[in-house]
Amino acid sequence: MNKLPYGLIGRGRVASHMAHYLQLEKQSCVQWHRGETSTPEDALTEADIILLAISDDAMEGFLERHPFHQEKITVHFSGSRTIDGVTGLHPLMTFGPELYDLETYRSIPFVEEEGGIGFHEVFPALQNPSQAIRTELKPLYHALCVLGGNFSTLLWSKVFGDFEGRLGLSRELLLPYLKQVSLNTAASGREALTGSLARGDRETVRRDLQALAGDPYETVFRAFTQVFDHREATP
Ligand SMILES: NC(=O)c1ccc[n+]([C@@H]2O[C@H](COP(=O)([O-])OP(=O)(O)OC[C@H]3O[C@@H](n4cnc5c(N)ncnc54)[C@H](OP(=O)(O)O)[C@@H]3O)[C@@H](O)[C@H]2O)c1
């Protein structure tokens, strides 16, 4: 058990998962969110490490309004933002509505800011893997995480929804496909690509686009074909 509690700010996805992870690891933590009647200054007075788990756009304003954090080590979890005097530790993970088990939390890598306070200095009792990147690379790092994670969630939720809603097929039918796409992509990257684009079946691609005519994902499909053509043309 850590001597002083972590002071965790927020009640969203990351705050809820971090609170649960710290509890599973028997780390003392006091949580505060803006729905409380107390002030963060009063609620978190005992904490010497503040974990700021609020929206990216709200962080700087919050820190300005609550300068008490300057006497403490303060951490934020944004993969994109850099804030002077505040340590960025980005959990390279998606945090869903359900809490995870301890093994899953322990496997989450944290990406640190080069030259900043490291993950294991902030969380000496936790064993998560960590690596640092230069702060100027954080926007690109984050954009890549969004491409890989958030955008594939959007794509898959579109496919799940239309399988059930438009094709009358069950979502379970898709699960082996989703699993193998993930496994093959993790194992072989670009070599994992199959299908009409990879085969060069242009007429099938044209029919796919026609089937999506008027659907917002028609633009997405077309953009992917353009990215594919560009990549094929680039050695
Ligand atoms: N979600 C992920 O998978 C993920 C992954 C890695 C890193 N992150 C990072 O983790 C941080 C938190 O993200 P999240 O996904 O947990 O967000 P979230 O679920 O949308 O929750 C945002 C939290 O911010 C609070 N908040 C917003 N404006 C505030 C203000 N002015 N003052 C006080 N609290 C305020 C909200 O309070 P109310 O509940 O009162 O509205 C809410 O508790 C962000 O920096 C994000 O980039 C998220």
PDB file of C-alpha atoms in Angstrom, residues 27-118:
ATOM      1  CA  GLN A  27      -2.977   1.230  -3.949  1.00  0.00           C
ATOM      2  CA  SER A  28      -4.663   3.917  -1.906  1.00  0.00           C
ATOM      3  CA  CYS A  29      -6.566   6.421  -4.042  1.00  0.00           C
ATOM      4  CA  VAL A  30      -8.957   9.299  -3.344  1.00  0.00           C
ATOM      5  CA  GLN A  31     -11.212  10.242  -6.240  1.00  0.00           C
ATOM      6  CA  TRP A  32     -12.754  13.647  -6.857  1.00  0.00           C
ATOM      7  CA  HIS A  33     -15.024  14.815  -9.694  1.00  0.00           C
ATOM      8  CA  ARG A  34     -16.852  18.034 -10.417  1.00  0.00           C
ATOM      9  CA  GLY A  35     -20.149  16.603  -9.176  1.00  0.00           C
ATOM     10  CA  GLU A  36     -18.774  16.562  -5.589  1.00  0.00           C
ATOM     11  CA  THR A  37     -19.729  19.272  -3.092  1.00  0.00           C
ATOM     12  CA  SER A  38     -16.138  19.468  -1.770  1.00  0.00           C
ATOM     13  CA  THR A  39     -13.364  21.311  -3.611  1.00  0.00           C
ATOM     14  CA  PRO A  40     -10.513  19.282  -5.146  1.00  0.00           C
ATOM     15  CA  GLU A  41      -8.124  21.237  -2.888  1.00  0.00           C
ATOM     16  CA  ASP A  42      -9.915  19.899   0.216  1.00  0.00           C
ATOM     17  CA  ALA A  43     -10.692  16.422  -1.089  1.00  0.00           C
ATOM     18  CA  LEU A  44      -7.163  15.716  -2.359  1.00  0.00           C
ATOM     19  CA  THR A  45      -5.123  17.515   0.284  1.00  0.00           C
ATOM     20  CA  GLU A  46      -3.437  14.274   1.430  1.00  0.00           C
ATOM     21  CA  ALA A  47      -2.407  13.167  -2.049  1.00  0.00           C
ATOM     22  CA  ASP A  48       1.104  13.919  -3.229  1.00  0.00           C
ATOM     23  CA  ILE A  49       0.430  12.624  -6.756  1.00  0.00           C
ATOM     24  CA  ILE A  50      -2.530  13.991  -8.731  1.00  0.00           C
ATOM     25  CA  LEU A  51      -3.901  11.932 -11.623  1.00  0.00           C
ATOM     26  CA  LEU A  52      -5.857  14.234 -13.915  1.00  0.00           C
ATOM     27  CA  ALA A  53      -8.242  12.002 -15.877  1.00  0.00           C
ATOM     28  CA  ILE A  54     -10.495  14.584 -17.529  1.00  0.00           C
ATOM     29  CA  SER A  55     -11.154  15.602 -21.148  1.00  0.00           C
ATOM     30  CA  ASP A  56      -8.097  16.897 -23.005  1.00  0.00           C
ATOM     31  CA  ASP A  57      -9.737  20.261 -23.719  1.00  0.00           C
ATOM     32  CA  ALA A  58     -10.622  20.806 -20.042  1.00  0.00           C
ATOM     33  CA  MET A  59      -7.162  20.067 -18.586  1.00  0.00           C
ATOM     34  CA  GLU A  60      -5.359  23.396 -18.899  1.00  0.00           C
ATOM     35  CA  GLY A  61      -8.333  25.454 -17.656  1.00  0.00           C
ATOM     36  CA  PHE A  62      -8.777  23.114 -14.708  1.00  0.00           C
ATOM     37  CA  LEU A  63      -5.092  23.351 -13.775  1.00  0.00           C
ATOM     38  CA  GLU A  64      -5.223  27.156 -13.963  1.00  0.00           C
ATOM     39  CA  ARG A  65      -8.290  27.291 -11.731  1.00  0.00           C
ATOM     40  CA  HIS A  66      -6.774  24.828  -9.238  1.00  0.00           C
ATOM     41  CA  PRO A  67      -3.085  25.719  -8.804  1.00  0.00           C
ATOM     42  CA  PHE A  68      -2.804  23.453  -5.722  1.00  0.00           C
ATOM     43  CA  HIS A  69      -1.434  20.811  -8.094  1.00  0.00           C
ATOM     44  CA  GLN A  70       1.833  22.790  -8.397  1.00  0.00           C
ATOM     45  CA  GLU A  71       2.914  21.536  -4.965  1.00  0.00           C
ATOM     46  CA  LYS A  72       2.411  17.951  -6.089  1.00  0.00           C
ATOM     47  CA  ILE A  73       3.404  15.656  -8.930  1.00  0.00           C
ATOM     48  CA  THR A  74       0.634  15.923 -11.499  1.00  0.00           C
ATOM     49  CA  VAL A  75      -0.013  13.397 -14.252  1.00  0.00           C
ATOM     50  CA  HIS A  76      -2.360  13.518 -17.242  1.00  0.00           C
ATOM     51  CA  PHE A  77      -3.275  10.653 -19.560  1.00  0.00           C
ATOM     52  CA  SER A  78      -3.620  12.391 -22.913  1.00  0.00           C
ATOM     53  CA  GLY A  79      -1.707  10.824 -25.789  1.00  0.00           C
ATOM     54  CA  SER A  80      -1.706  14.065 -27.769  1.00  0.00           C
ATOM     55  CA  ARG A  81      -1.230  16.961 -25.347  1.00  0.00           C
ATOM     56  CA  THR A  82       1.877  18.247 -23.608  1.00  0.00           C
ATOM     57  CA  ILE A  83       1.504  20.533 -20.573  1.00  0.00           C
ATOM     58  CA  ASP A  84       4.419  22.322 -18.873  1.00  0.00           C
ATOM     59  CA  GLY A  85       5.010  21.010 -15.362  1.00  0.00           C
ATOM     60  CA  VAL A  86       2.584  18.114 -15.821  1.00  0.00           C
ATOM     61  CA  THR A  87       3.657  14.569 -16.650  1.00  0.00           C
ATOM     62  CA  GLY A  88       2.002  12.846 -19.604  1.00  0.00           C
ATOM     63  CA  LEU A  89       1.562   9.088 -19.251  1.00  0.00           C
ATOM     64  CA  HIS A  90      -0.617   7.694 -22.012  1.00  0.00           C
ATOM     65  CA  PRO A  91      -2.230   4.289 -21.432  1.00  0.00           C
ATOM     66  CA  LEU A  92      -2.059   2.631 -24.855  1.00  0.00           C
ATOM     67  CA  MET A  93      -5.437   0.989 -24.468  1.00  0.00           C
ATOM     68  CA  THR A  94      -9.097   1.550 -25.109  1.00  0.00           C
ATOM     69  CA  PHE A  95     -11.288   1.793 -22.009  1.00  0.00           C
ATOM     70  CA  GLY A  96     -14.756   0.403 -22.574  1.00  0.00           C
ATOM     71  CA  PRO A  97     -17.871   0.686 -20.415  1.00  0.00           C
ATOM     72  CA  GLU A  98     -17.038  -2.547 -18.509  1.00  0.00           C
ATOM     73  CA  LEU A  99     -14.110  -2.682 -16.061  1.00  0.00           C
ATOM     74  CA  TYR A 100     -11.238  -5.104 -16.837  1.00  0.00           C
ATOM     75  CA  ASP A 101      -9.471  -7.791 -14.828  1.00  0.00           C
ATOM     76  CA  LEU A 102      -6.098  -7.306 -13.166  1.00  0.00           C
ATOM     77  CA  GLU A 103      -4.183  -9.221 -15.853  1.00  0.00           C
ATOM     78  CA  THR A 104      -5.555  -6.907 -18.554  1.00  0.00           C
ATOM     79  CA  TYR A 105      -4.652  -3.780 -16.577  1.00  0.00           C
ATOM     80  CA  ARG A 106      -1.135  -5.080 -15.932  1.00  0.00           C
ATOM     81  CA  SER A 107      -0.597  -5.627 -19.675  1.00  0.00           C
ATOM     82  CA  ILE A 108      -1.410  -2.014 -20.641  1.00  0.00           C
ATOM     83  CA  PRO A 109       1.677  -0.184 -21.925  1.00  0.00           C
ATOM     84  CA  PHE A 110       2.115   3.423 -20.820  1.00  0.00           C
ATOM     85  CA  VAL A 111       3.816   5.824 -23.216  1.00  0.00           C
ATOM     86  CA  GLU A 112       5.900   8.421 -21.401  1.00  0.00           C
ATOM     87  CA  GLU A 113       7.329  11.773 -22.451  1.00  0.00           C
ATOM     88  CA  GLU A 114      11.080  11.678 -23.061  1.00  0.00           C
ATOM     89  CA  GLY A 115      12.876  13.618 -20.307  1.00  0.00           C
ATOM     90  CA  GLY A 116       9.771  13.608 -18.095  1.00  0.00           C
ATOM     91  CA  ILE A 117       8.845  11.655 -14.995  1.00  0.00           C
ATOM     92  CA  GLY A 118       8.496   7.986 -15.871  1.00  0.00           C
TER      93      GLY A 118
END
